[in-house]
Short mmCIF file of C-alpha atoms in Angstrom, two decimals:
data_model
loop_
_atom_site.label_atom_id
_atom_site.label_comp_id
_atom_site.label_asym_id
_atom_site.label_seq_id
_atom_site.Cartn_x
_atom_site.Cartn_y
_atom_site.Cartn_z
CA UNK A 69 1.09 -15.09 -0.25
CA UNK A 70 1.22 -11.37 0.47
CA UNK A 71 1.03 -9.23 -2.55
CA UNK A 72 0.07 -6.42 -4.85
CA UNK A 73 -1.14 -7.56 -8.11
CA UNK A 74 -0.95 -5.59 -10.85
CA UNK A 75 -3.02 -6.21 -14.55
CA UNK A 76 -2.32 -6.49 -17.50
CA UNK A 77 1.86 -6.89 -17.65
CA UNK A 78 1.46 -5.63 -21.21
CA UNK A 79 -0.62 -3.39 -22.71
CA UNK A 80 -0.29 -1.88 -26.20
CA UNK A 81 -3.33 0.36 -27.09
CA UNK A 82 -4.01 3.15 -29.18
CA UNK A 83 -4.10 7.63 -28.74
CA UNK A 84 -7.29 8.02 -26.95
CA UNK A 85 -8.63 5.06 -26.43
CA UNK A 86 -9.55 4.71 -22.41
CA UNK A 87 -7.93 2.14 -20.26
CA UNK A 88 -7.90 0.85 -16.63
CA UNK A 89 -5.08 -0.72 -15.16
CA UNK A 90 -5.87 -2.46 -11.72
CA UNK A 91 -4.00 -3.10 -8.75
CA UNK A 92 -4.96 -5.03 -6.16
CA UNK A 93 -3.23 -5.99 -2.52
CA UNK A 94 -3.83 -8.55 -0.26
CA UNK A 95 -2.42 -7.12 2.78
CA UNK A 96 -5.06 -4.92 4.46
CA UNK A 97 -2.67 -2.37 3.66
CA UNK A 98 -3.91 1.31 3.99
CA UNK A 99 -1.64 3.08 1.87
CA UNK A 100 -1.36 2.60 -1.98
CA UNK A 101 0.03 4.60 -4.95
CA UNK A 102 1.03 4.24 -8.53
CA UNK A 103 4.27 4.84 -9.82
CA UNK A 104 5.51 5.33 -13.46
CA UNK A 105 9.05 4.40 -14.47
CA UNK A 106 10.86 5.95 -17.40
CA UNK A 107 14.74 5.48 -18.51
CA UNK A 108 16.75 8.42 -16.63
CA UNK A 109 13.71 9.93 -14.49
CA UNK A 110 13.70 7.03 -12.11
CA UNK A 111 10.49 6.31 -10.01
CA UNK A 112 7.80 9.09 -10.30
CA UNK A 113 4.49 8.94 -8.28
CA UNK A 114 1.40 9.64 -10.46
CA UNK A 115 -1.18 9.31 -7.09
CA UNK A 116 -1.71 8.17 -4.18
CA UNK A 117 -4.49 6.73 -1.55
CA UNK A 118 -4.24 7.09 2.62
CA UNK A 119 -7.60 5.11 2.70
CA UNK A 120 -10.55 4.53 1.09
CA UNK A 121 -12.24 6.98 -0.56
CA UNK A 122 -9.36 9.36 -0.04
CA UNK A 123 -6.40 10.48 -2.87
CA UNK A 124 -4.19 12.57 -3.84
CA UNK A 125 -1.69 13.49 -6.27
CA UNK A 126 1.79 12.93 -7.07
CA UNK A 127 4.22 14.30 -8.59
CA UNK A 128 3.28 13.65 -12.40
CA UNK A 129 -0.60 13.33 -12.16
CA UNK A 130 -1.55 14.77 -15.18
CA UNK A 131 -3.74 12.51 -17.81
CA UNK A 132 -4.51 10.23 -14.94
CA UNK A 133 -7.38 9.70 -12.67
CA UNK A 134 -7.72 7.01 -9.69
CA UNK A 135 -10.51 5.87 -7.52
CA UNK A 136 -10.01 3.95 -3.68
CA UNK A 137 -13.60 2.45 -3.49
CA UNK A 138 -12.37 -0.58 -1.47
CA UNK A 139 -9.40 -0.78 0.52
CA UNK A 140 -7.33 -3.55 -1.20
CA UNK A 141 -8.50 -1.87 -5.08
CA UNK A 142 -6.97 0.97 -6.70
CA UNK A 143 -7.18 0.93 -10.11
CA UNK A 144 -5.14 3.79 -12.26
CA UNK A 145 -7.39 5.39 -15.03
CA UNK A 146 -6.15 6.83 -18.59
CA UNK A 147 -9.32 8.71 -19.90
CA UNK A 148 -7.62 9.37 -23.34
CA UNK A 149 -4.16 7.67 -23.33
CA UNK A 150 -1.36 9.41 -25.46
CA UNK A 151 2.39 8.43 -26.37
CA UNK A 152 3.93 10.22 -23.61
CA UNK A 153 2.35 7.90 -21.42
CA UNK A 154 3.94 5.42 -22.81
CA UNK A 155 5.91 3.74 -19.96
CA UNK A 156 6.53 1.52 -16.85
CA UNK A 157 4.12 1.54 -14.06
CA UNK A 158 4.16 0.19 -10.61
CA UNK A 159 1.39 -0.04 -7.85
CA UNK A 160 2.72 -0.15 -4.64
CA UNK A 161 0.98 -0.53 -1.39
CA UNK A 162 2.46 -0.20 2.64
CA UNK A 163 1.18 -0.82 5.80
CA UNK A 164 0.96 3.45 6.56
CA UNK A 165 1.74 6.65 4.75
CA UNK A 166 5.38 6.37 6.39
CA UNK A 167 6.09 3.35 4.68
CA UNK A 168 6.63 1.26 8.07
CA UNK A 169 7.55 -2.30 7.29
CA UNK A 170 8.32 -1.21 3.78
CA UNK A 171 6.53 -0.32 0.49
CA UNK A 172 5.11 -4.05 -1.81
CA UNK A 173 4.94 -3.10 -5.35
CA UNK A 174 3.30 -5.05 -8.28
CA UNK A 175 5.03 -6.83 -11.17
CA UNK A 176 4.59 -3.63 -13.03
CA UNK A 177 2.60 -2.82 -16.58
CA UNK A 178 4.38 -1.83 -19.17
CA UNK A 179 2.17 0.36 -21.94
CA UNK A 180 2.65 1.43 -25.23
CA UNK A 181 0.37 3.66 -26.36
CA UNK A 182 0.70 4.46 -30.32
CA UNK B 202 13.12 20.63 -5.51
CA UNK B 203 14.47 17.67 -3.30
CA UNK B 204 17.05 15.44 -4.62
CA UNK B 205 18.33 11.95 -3.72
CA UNK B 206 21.02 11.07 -5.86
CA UNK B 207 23.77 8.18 -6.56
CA UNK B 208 27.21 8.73 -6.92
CA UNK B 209 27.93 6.11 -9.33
CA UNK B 210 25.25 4.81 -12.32
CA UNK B 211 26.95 1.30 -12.55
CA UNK B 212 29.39 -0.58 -10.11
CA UNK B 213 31.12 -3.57 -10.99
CA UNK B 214 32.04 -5.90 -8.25
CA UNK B 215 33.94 -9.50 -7.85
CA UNK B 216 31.97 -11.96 -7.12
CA UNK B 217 32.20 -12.38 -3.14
CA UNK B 218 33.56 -9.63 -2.37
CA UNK B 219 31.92 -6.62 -0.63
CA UNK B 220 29.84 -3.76 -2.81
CA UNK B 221 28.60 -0.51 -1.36
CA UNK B 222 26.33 1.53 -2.80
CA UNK B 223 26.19 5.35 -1.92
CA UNK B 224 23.27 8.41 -1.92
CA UNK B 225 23.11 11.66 -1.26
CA UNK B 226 20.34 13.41 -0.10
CA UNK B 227 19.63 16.95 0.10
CA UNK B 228 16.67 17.73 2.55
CA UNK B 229 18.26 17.84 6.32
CA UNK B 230 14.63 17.16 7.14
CA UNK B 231 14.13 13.72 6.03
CA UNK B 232 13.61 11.21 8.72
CA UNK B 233 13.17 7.76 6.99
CA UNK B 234 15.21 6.17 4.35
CA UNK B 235 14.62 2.55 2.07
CA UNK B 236 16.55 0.76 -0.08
CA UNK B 237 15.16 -1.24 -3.11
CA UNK B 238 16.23 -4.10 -5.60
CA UNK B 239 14.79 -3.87 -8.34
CA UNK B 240 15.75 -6.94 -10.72
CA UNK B 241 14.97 -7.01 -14.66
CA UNK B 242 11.65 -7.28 -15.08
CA UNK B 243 10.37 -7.28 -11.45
CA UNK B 244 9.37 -4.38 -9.22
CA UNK B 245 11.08 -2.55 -6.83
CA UNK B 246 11.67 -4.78 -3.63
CA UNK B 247 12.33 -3.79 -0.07
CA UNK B 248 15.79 -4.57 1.51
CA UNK B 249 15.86 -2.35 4.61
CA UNK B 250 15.35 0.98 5.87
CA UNK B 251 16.57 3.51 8.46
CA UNK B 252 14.75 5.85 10.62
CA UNK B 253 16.95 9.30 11.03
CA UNK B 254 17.19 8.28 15.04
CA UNK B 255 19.64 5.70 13.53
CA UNK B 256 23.21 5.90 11.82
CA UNK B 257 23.63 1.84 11.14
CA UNK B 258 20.93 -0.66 10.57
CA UNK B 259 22.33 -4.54 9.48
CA UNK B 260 19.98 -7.06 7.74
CA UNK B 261 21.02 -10.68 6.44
CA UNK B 262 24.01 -9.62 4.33
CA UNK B 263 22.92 -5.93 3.66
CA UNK B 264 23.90 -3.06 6.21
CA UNK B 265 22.85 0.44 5.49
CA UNK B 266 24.71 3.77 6.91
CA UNK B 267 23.21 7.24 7.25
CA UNK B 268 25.74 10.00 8.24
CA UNK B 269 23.21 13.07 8.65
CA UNK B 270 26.02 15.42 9.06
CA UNK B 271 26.68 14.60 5.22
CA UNK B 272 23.55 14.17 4.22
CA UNK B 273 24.85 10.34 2.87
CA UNK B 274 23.53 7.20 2.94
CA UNK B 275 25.08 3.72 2.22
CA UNK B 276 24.25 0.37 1.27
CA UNK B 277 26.79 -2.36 2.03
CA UNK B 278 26.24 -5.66 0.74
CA UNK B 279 28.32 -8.62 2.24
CA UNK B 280 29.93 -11.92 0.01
CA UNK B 281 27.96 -10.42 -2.88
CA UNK B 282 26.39 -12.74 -5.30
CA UNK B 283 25.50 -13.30 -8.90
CA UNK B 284 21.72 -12.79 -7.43
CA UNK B 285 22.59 -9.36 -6.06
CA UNK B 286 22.89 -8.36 -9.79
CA UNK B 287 19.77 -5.66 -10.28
CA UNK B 288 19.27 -1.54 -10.02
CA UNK B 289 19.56 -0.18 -6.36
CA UNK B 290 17.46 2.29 -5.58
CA UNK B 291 17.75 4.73 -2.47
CA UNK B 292 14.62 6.75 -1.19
CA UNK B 293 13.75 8.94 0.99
CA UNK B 294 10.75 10.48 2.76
CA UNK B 295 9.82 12.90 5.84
CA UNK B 296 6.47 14.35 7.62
CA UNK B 297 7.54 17.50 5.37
CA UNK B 298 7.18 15.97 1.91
CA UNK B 299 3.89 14.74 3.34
CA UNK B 300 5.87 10.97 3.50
CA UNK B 301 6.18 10.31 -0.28
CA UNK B 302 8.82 8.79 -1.55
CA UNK B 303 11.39 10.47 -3.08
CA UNK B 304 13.65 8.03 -5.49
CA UNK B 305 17.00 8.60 -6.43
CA UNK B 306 18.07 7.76 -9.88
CA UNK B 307 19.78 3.72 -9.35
CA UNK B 308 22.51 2.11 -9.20
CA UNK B 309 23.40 -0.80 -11.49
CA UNK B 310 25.38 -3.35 -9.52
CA UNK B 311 27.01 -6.07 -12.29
CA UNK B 312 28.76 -9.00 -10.19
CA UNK B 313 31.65 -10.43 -12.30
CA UNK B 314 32.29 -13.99 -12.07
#
């Protein structure tokens, strides 16, 4: 089955404390990026990847980092996680930058950081 | 900056009757448009899209309208369902925003039984 798979669903963890939340697609897809979701802001994009080995950021990258070692991997990195981080996030993946054929996203994480 | 927007935050609609969902957009330079479901819980998920080339596009039950002189864009959903109940999304993108997506804020569509 075609997917992006995003873990964990849930996360709580505490100020500081460094996480990785990976995200992982199945579709040779070239294009991924990582979204965060928060009540009345909508969809933001915290970075994206073209291809391997090549990213960028978003809109709201601050306090995150990425890496695109492998095409189908594309882990989102909180070096020292605090409460305003706290949120939804989404990894999505698509066949090209356009978003041809149509963006996949994960299952989402949800994180609480206290 | 950009926007795409929603007229409405929440639409109520009769079981099997027709919904449409509206955006506005506000960069005349945009040139590819999705729409997503996103149900409680679950991510975003692709319905259909619409190059700027285009003013209709019709999927299984879902048609979407862009009127560029307006800047609008519509989702019509046929017979709508008690399954059609989730957030609808609009986005937009173009070479000039360096194709990310740019989200609107949802809709809430609530079928009534």
């Amino acid at each position: 089955e075609a997917q992006v798979t995003q873990n964990p669903r849930y996360l709580i963890t505490v100020t500081g404390k460094k996480l990785t939340v990976t995200c992982s697609q199945n579709m040779n897809h070239e294009y991924m990026s990582w979204y965060r979701q928060d009540p009345g802001l909508g969809l933001r994009q915290i970075y994206y990847s073209m291809n391997v080995e090549v990213t960028d950021k978003g809109d709201v990258p601050e306090g995150y980092k990425v890496s695109r070692k492998e095409k189908r991997n594309f882990p989102l990195i909180l070096e020292s996680p605090s409460p305003n981080q706290t949120s939804l996030y989404f990894c999505a993946s698509s066949l090209d930058r356009d978003g041809d054929y149509g963006y996949t996203f994960g299952s989402g994480t949800r994180l609480t950081v206290v | 900056g950009e926007n795409v927007g929603l007229h409405l935050p929440t639409l109520s609609v009769q079981e099997g009757d027709n919904s449409i969902i509206n955006c506005a957009y506000s960069n005349s330079a945009s040139d590819y448009f999705i729409w997503y479901k996103q149900e409680s819980g679950k991510g975003p998920q692709f319905i259909i899209d619409i190059r700027s080339n285009m003013d209709k596009r019709q999927g299984q039950r879902v048609t979407v309208l862009l009127n560029k002189t307006v800047k609008h864009l519509s989702l019509q959903i046929a017979a709508t369902q008690p399954g059609d109940s989730a957030v609808y999304f609009c986005a937009e993108t173009s070479y000039y925003s360096n194709y990310q997506l740019i989200w609107g804020a949802g809709t809430k569509l609530i079928i009534k039984p």
